[in-house]
């Protein structure tokens, strides 16, 4: 409850929802996903908190099922904020899903028009680098020149890339 100080400003029913959701397992979270992800911010925050605190203990197959459902809903959500919530859930699940789902998400986020999604992918790749992403990272840098990618470039890209792009990179520092 300490993670949700803003709930005190809302109806006490949110405390009941928090209690219910905190006791759910993966399949039950999967069943209520539509109801929470498409509703108000408090329900989404409670859902995100549940997934963040427990996804690491769920089976990979269960996380893949949850991932697939959220991923399929992403383009159907009717507001930027709901899409942000879905993106947070997806990146939270990323370390706990199959490599094919990780790749699907990272490619989607890296090519996203939403800078926040690209930033999530940069942060993930900084800690979980896959060399096959070198080519796409080069293209993303050339396309967006996001300042947030610089740490990833310096940490993971080859020296010749850094030298070739030194002027552009240093202009962002």
PDB file of C-alpha atoms in Angstrom:
ATOM      1  CA  UNK A   1       0.000   0.000   0.000  1.00  0.00           C
ATOM      2  CA  UNK A   2       2.985   2.294   0.586  1.00  0.00           C
ATOM      3  CA  UNK A   3       3.681   2.068  -3.175  1.00  0.00           C
ATOM      4  CA  UNK A   4       0.360   3.764  -3.859  1.00  0.00           C
ATOM      5  CA  UNK A   5       0.112   6.900  -1.676  1.00  0.00           C
ATOM      6  CA  UNK A   6      -2.247   8.483  -4.206  1.00  0.00           C
ATOM      7  CA  UNK A   7      -4.892   5.839  -3.507  1.00  0.00           C
ATOM      8  CA  UNK A   8      -5.841   7.584  -0.268  1.00  0.00           C
ATOM      9  CA  UNK A   9      -7.218  10.346  -2.463  1.00  0.00           C
ATOM     10  CA  UNK A  10      -9.503   7.893  -4.218  1.00  0.00           C
ATOM     11  CA  UNK A  11     -12.274   5.655  -3.116  1.00  0.00           C
ATOM     12  CA  UNK A  12     -11.449   2.928  -0.573  1.00  0.00           C
ATOM     13  CA  UNK A  13     -12.472   0.380  -3.198  1.00  0.00           C
ATOM     14  CA  UNK A  14      -8.943   0.649  -4.599  1.00  0.00           C
ATOM     15  CA  UNK A  15      -7.624  -0.876  -1.387  1.00  0.00           C
ATOM     16  CA  UNK A  16      -9.911  -3.823  -1.998  1.00  0.00           C
ATOM     17  CA  UNK A  17      -8.655  -4.106  -5.572  1.00  0.00           C
ATOM     18  CA  UNK A  18      -5.059  -3.947  -4.359  1.00  0.00           C
ATOM     19  CA  UNK A  19      -5.761  -6.773  -1.925  1.00  0.00           C
ATOM     20  CA  UNK A  20      -7.437  -8.892  -4.584  1.00  0.00           C
ATOM     21  CA  UNK A  21      -4.768  -8.417  -7.247  1.00  0.00           C
ATOM     22  CA  UNK A  22      -1.873  -8.980  -4.858  1.00  0.00           C
ATOM     23  CA  UNK A  23      -3.120 -12.510  -4.205  1.00  0.00           C
ATOM     24  CA  UNK A  24      -3.516 -13.558  -7.833  1.00  0.00           C
ATOM     25  CA  UNK A  25      -1.342 -16.044  -9.693  1.00  0.00           C
ATOM     26  CA  UNK A  26      -0.234 -15.663 -13.312  1.00  0.00           C
ATOM     27  CA  UNK A  27      -3.274 -17.281 -14.912  1.00  0.00           C
ATOM     28  CA  UNK A  28      -5.598 -15.154 -12.803  1.00  0.00           C
ATOM     29  CA  UNK A  29      -3.705 -12.000 -13.765  1.00  0.00           C
ATOM     30  CA  UNK A  30      -4.094 -13.089 -17.384  1.00  0.00           C
ATOM     31  CA  UNK A  31      -7.861 -13.348 -16.877  1.00  0.00           C
ATOM     32  CA  UNK A  32      -8.243  -9.854 -15.417  1.00  0.00           C
ATOM     33  CA  UNK A  33      -5.767  -8.148 -17.728  1.00  0.00           C
ATOM     34  CA  UNK A  34      -8.405  -6.607 -20.033  1.00  0.00           C
ATOM     35  CA  UNK A  35     -10.355  -5.230 -17.101  1.00  0.00           C
ATOM     36  CA  UNK A  36      -7.332  -3.491 -15.560  1.00  0.00           C
ATOM     37  CA  UNK A  37      -5.286  -2.416 -18.557  1.00  0.00           C
ATOM     38  CA  UNK A  38      -8.160  -0.656 -20.266  1.00  0.00           C
ATOM     39  CA  UNK A  39      -9.332   1.209 -17.165  1.00  0.00           C
ATOM     40  CA  UNK A  40      -8.056   4.033 -14.984  1.00  0.00           C
ATOM     41  CA  UNK A  41      -4.470   4.693 -13.927  1.00  0.00           C
ATOM     42  CA  UNK A  42      -4.861   3.300 -10.408  1.00  0.00           C
ATOM     43  CA  UNK A  43      -5.970  -0.111 -11.670  1.00  0.00           C
ATOM     44  CA  UNK A  44      -3.112  -0.113 -14.162  1.00  0.00           C
ATOM     45  CA  UNK A  45      -0.578   0.846 -11.468  1.00  0.00           C
ATOM     46  CA  UNK A  46      -1.783  -1.954  -9.217  1.00  0.00           C
ATOM     47  CA  UNK A  47      -1.533  -4.423 -12.107  1.00  0.00           C
ATOM     48  CA  UNK A  48       1.957  -3.207 -13.073  1.00  0.00           C
ATOM     49  CA  UNK A  49       3.112  -3.483  -9.467  1.00  0.00           C
ATOM     50  CA  UNK A  50       1.789  -7.051  -9.236  1.00  0.00           C
ATOM     51  CA  UNK A  51       3.567  -8.108 -12.423  1.00  0.00           C
ATOM     52  CA  UNK A  52       6.796  -6.305 -11.468  1.00  0.00           C
ATOM     53  CA  UNK A  53       6.976  -7.969  -8.072  1.00  0.00           C
ATOM     54  CA  UNK A  54       6.045 -11.504  -9.126  1.00  0.00           C
ATOM     55  CA  UNK A  55       6.925 -12.156 -12.802  1.00  0.00           C
ATOM     56  CA  UNK A  56      10.365 -13.488 -11.877  1.00  0.00           C
ATOM     57  CA  UNK A  57       8.741 -16.312  -9.901  1.00  0.00           C
ATOM     58  CA  UNK A  58       6.261 -17.351 -12.603  1.00  0.00           C
ATOM     59  CA  UNK A  59       6.946 -20.024 -15.207  1.00  0.00           C
ATOM     60  CA  UNK A  60       8.331 -18.841 -18.538  1.00  0.00           C
ATOM     61  CA  UNK A  61       5.366 -20.345 -20.426  1.00  0.00           C
ATOM     62  CA  UNK A  62       2.943 -18.399 -18.216  1.00  0.00           C
ATOM     63  CA  UNK A  63       4.914 -15.193 -18.723  1.00  0.00           C
ATOM     64  CA  UNK A  64       4.891 -15.830 -22.482  1.00  0.00           C
ATOM     65  CA  UNK A  65       1.105 -16.143 -22.422  1.00  0.00           C
ATOM     66  CA  UNK A  66       0.767 -12.888 -20.485  1.00  0.00           C
ATOM     67  CA  UNK A  67       3.285 -11.207 -22.784  1.00  0.00           C
ATOM     68  CA  UNK A  68       1.402 -12.322 -25.914  1.00  0.00           C
ATOM     69  CA  UNK A  69      -1.873 -10.978 -24.582  1.00  0.00           C
ATOM     70  CA  UNK A  70      -0.450  -7.581 -23.611  1.00  0.00           C
ATOM     71  CA  UNK A  71       1.477  -7.343 -26.883  1.00  0.00           C
ATOM     72  CA  UNK A  72      -1.678  -8.067 -28.884  1.00  0.00           C
ATOM     73  CA  UNK A  73      -3.584  -5.397 -26.939  1.00  0.00           C
ATOM     74  CA  UNK A  74      -0.924  -2.707 -27.361  1.00  0.00           C
ATOM     75  CA  UNK A  75      -2.097  -1.322 -30.683  1.00  0.00           C
ATOM     76  CA  UNK A  76      -5.760  -1.518 -29.632  1.00  0.00           C
ATOM     77  CA  UNK A  77      -5.453   0.636 -26.527  1.00  0.00           C
ATOM     78  CA  UNK A  78      -7.173   3.993 -26.937  1.00  0.00           C
ATOM     79  CA  UNK A  79      -4.798   6.342 -25.153  1.00  0.00           C
ATOM     80  CA  UNK A  80      -1.106   7.106 -24.907  1.00  0.00           C
ATOM     81  CA  UNK A  81      -1.175   6.450 -21.147  1.00  0.00           C
ATOM     82  CA  UNK A  82      -2.716   3.002 -21.526  1.00  0.00           C
ATOM     83  CA  UNK A  83      -0.121   2.176 -24.174  1.00  0.00           C
ATOM     84  CA  UNK A  84       2.580   3.366 -21.765  1.00  0.00           C
ATOM     85  CA  UNK A  85       1.224   1.026 -19.099  1.00  0.00           C
ATOM     86  CA  UNK A  86       1.235  -1.877 -21.564  1.00  0.00           C
ATOM     87  CA  UNK A  87       4.804  -1.013 -22.583  1.00  0.00           C
ATOM     88  CA  UNK A  88       5.912  -1.018 -18.941  1.00  0.00           C
ATOM     89  CA  UNK A  89       4.353  -4.454 -18.470  1.00  0.00           C
ATOM     90  CA  UNK A  90       6.050  -5.779 -21.609  1.00  0.00           C
ATOM     91  CA  UNK A  91       9.519  -4.548 -20.694  1.00  0.00           C
ATOM     92  CA  UNK A  92       9.017  -5.897 -17.167  1.00  0.00           C
ATOM     93  CA  UNK A  93       8.195  -9.321 -18.606  1.00  0.00           C
ATOM     94  CA  UNK A  94      11.017  -9.219 -21.159  1.00  0.00           C
ATOM     95  CA  UNK A  95      13.702 -10.984 -19.050  1.00  0.00           C
ATOM     96  CA  UNK A  96      11.232 -13.745 -18.169  1.00  0.00           C
ATOM     97  CA  UNK A  97       9.868 -14.647 -21.618  1.00  0.00           C
ATOM     98  CA  UNK A  98      11.207 -16.677 -24.528  1.00  0.00           C
ATOM     99  CA  UNK A  99      14.005 -15.289 -26.678  1.00  0.00           C
ATOM    100  CA  UNK A 100      11.601 -14.998 -29.608  1.00  0.00           C
ATOM    101  CA  UNK A 101       9.283 -12.757 -27.544  1.00  0.00           C
ATOM    102  CA  UNK A 102      12.264 -10.741 -26.301  1.00  0.00           C
ATOM    103  CA  UNK A 103      13.361 -10.172 -29.890  1.00  0.00           C
ATOM    104  CA  UNK A 104       9.819  -9.305 -30.983  1.00  0.00           C
ATOM    105  CA  UNK A 105       9.537  -6.678 -28.247  1.00  0.00           C
ATOM    106  CA  UNK A 106      12.999  -5.198 -28.709  1.00  0.00           C
ATOM    107  CA  UNK A 107      12.526  -4.838 -32.474  1.00  0.00           C
ATOM    108  CA  UNK A 108       9.113  -3.258 -31.916  1.00  0.00           C
ATOM    109  CA  UNK A 109      10.405  -0.847 -29.267  1.00  0.00           C
ATOM    110  CA  UNK A 110      13.544   0.097 -31.200  1.00  0.00           C
ATOM    111  CA  UNK A 111      11.477   1.025 -34.251  1.00  0.00           C
ATOM    112  CA  UNK A 112       8.727   2.709 -32.256  1.00  0.00           C
ATOM    113  CA  UNK A 113       7.733   6.292 -32.871  1.00  0.00           C
ATOM    114  CA  UNK A 114       7.431   6.602 -29.084  1.00  0.00           C
ATOM    115  CA  UNK A 115      10.755   7.714 -27.631  1.00  0.00           C
ATOM    116  CA  UNK A 116       9.914   6.130 -24.268  1.00  0.00           C
ATOM    117  CA  UNK A 117       9.702   2.709 -25.920  1.00  0.00           C
ATOM    118  CA  UNK A 118      13.082   3.197 -27.564  1.00  0.00           C
ATOM    119  CA  UNK A 119      14.537   4.300 -24.210  1.00  0.00           C
ATOM    120  CA  UNK A 120      13.226   1.102 -22.625  1.00  0.00           C
ATOM    121  CA  UNK A 121      14.892  -0.978 -25.336  1.00  0.00           C
ATOM    122  CA  UNK A 122      18.185   0.921 -24.920  1.00  0.00           C
ATOM    123  CA  UNK A 123      18.188   0.291 -21.176  1.00  0.00           C
ATOM    124  CA  UNK A 124      17.350  -3.376 -21.643  1.00  0.00           C
ATOM    125  CA  UNK A 125      20.052  -3.903 -24.266  1.00  0.00           C
ATOM    126  CA  UNK A 126      22.597  -2.086 -22.122  1.00  0.00           C
ATOM    127  CA  UNK A 127      22.267  -4.836 -19.506  1.00  0.00           C
ATOM    128  CA  UNK A 128      21.354  -7.723 -21.837  1.00  0.00           C
ATOM    129  CA  UNK A 129      23.317  -7.128 -25.016  1.00  0.00           C
ATOM    130  CA  UNK A 130      22.902  -9.339 -28.060  1.00  0.00           C
ATOM    131  CA  UNK A 131      25.546  -8.727 -30.782  1.00  0.00           C
ATOM    132  CA  UNK A 132      22.958  -9.249 -33.521  1.00  0.00           C
ATOM    133  CA  UNK A 133      21.451  -5.887 -32.496  1.00  0.00           C
ATOM    134  CA  UNK A 134      24.521  -3.959 -33.644  1.00  0.00           C
ATOM    135  CA  UNK A 135      23.110  -3.306 -37.131  1.00  0.00           C
ATOM    136  CA  UNK A 136      19.706  -2.153 -35.905  1.00  0.00           C
ATOM    137  CA  UNK A 137      21.306   0.064 -33.246  1.00  0.00           C
ATOM    138  CA  UNK A 138      23.372   1.748 -35.976  1.00  0.00           C
ATOM    139  CA  UNK A 139      20.200   2.401 -38.002  1.00  0.00           C
ATOM    140  CA  UNK A 140      18.283   3.638 -34.953  1.00  0.00           C
ATOM    141  CA  UNK A 141      21.112   6.066 -34.134  1.00  0.00           C
ATOM    142  CA  UNK A 142      21.087   7.377 -37.707  1.00  0.00           C
ATOM    143  CA  UNK A 143      17.301   7.707 -37.706  1.00  0.00           C
ATOM    144  CA  UNK A 144      16.568   9.207 -34.286  1.00  0.00           C
ATOM    145  CA  UNK A 145      19.863  10.444 -32.779  1.00  0.00           C
ATOM    146  CA  UNK A 146      18.344   9.914 -29.330  1.00  0.00           C
ATOM    147  CA  UNK A 147      20.604  11.221 -26.607  1.00  0.00           C
ATOM    148  CA  UNK A 148      19.513   8.270 -24.446  1.00  0.00           C
ATOM    149  CA  UNK A 149      21.198   5.768 -26.780  1.00  0.00           C
ATOM    150  CA  UNK A 150      24.683   7.203 -26.265  1.00  0.00           C
ATOM    151  CA  UNK A 151      25.496   5.095 -23.188  1.00  0.00           C
ATOM    152  CA  UNK A 152      24.555   1.983 -25.149  1.00  0.00           C
ATOM    153  CA  UNK A 153      26.662   3.076 -28.118  1.00  0.00           C
ATOM    154  CA  UNK A 154      29.724   3.707 -25.983  1.00  0.00           C
ATOM    155  CA  UNK A 155      29.326   0.499 -23.999  1.00  0.00           C
ATOM    156  CA  UNK A 156      28.462  -1.926 -26.791  1.00  0.00           C
ATOM    157  CA  UNK A 157      29.333  -0.643 -30.245  1.00  0.00           C
ATOM    158  CA  UNK A 158      32.706  -1.301 -31.912  1.00  0.00           C
ATOM    159  CA  UNK A 159      35.440   1.302 -31.887  1.00  0.00           C
ATOM    160  CA  UNK A 160      35.205   1.920 -35.647  1.00  0.00           C
ATOM    161  CA  UNK A 161      31.512   2.867 -35.312  1.00  0.00           C
ATOM    162  CA  UNK A 162      32.318   5.248 -32.464  1.00  0.00           C
ATOM    163  CA  UNK A 163      35.127   6.879 -34.436  1.00  0.00           C
ATOM    164  CA  UNK A 164      32.978   7.188 -37.564  1.00  0.00           C
ATOM    165  CA  UNK A 165      30.171   8.822 -35.551  1.00  0.00           C
ATOM    166  CA  UNK A 166      32.349  10.708 -33.072  1.00  0.00           C
ATOM    167  CA  UNK A 167      31.256  14.184 -34.151  1.00  0.00           C
ATOM    168  CA  UNK A 168      27.518  13.391 -33.945  1.00  0.00           C
ATOM    169  CA  UNK A 169      27.882  11.561 -30.646  1.00  0.00           C
ATOM    170  CA  UNK A 170      29.997  14.312 -29.086  1.00  0.00           C
ATOM    171  CA  UNK A 171      27.456  16.935 -30.176  1.00  0.00           C
ATOM    172  CA  UNK A 172      24.922  15.209 -27.889  1.00  0.00           C
ATOM    173  CA  UNK A 173      27.214  15.296 -24.860  1.00  0.00           C
TER     174      UNK A 173
END
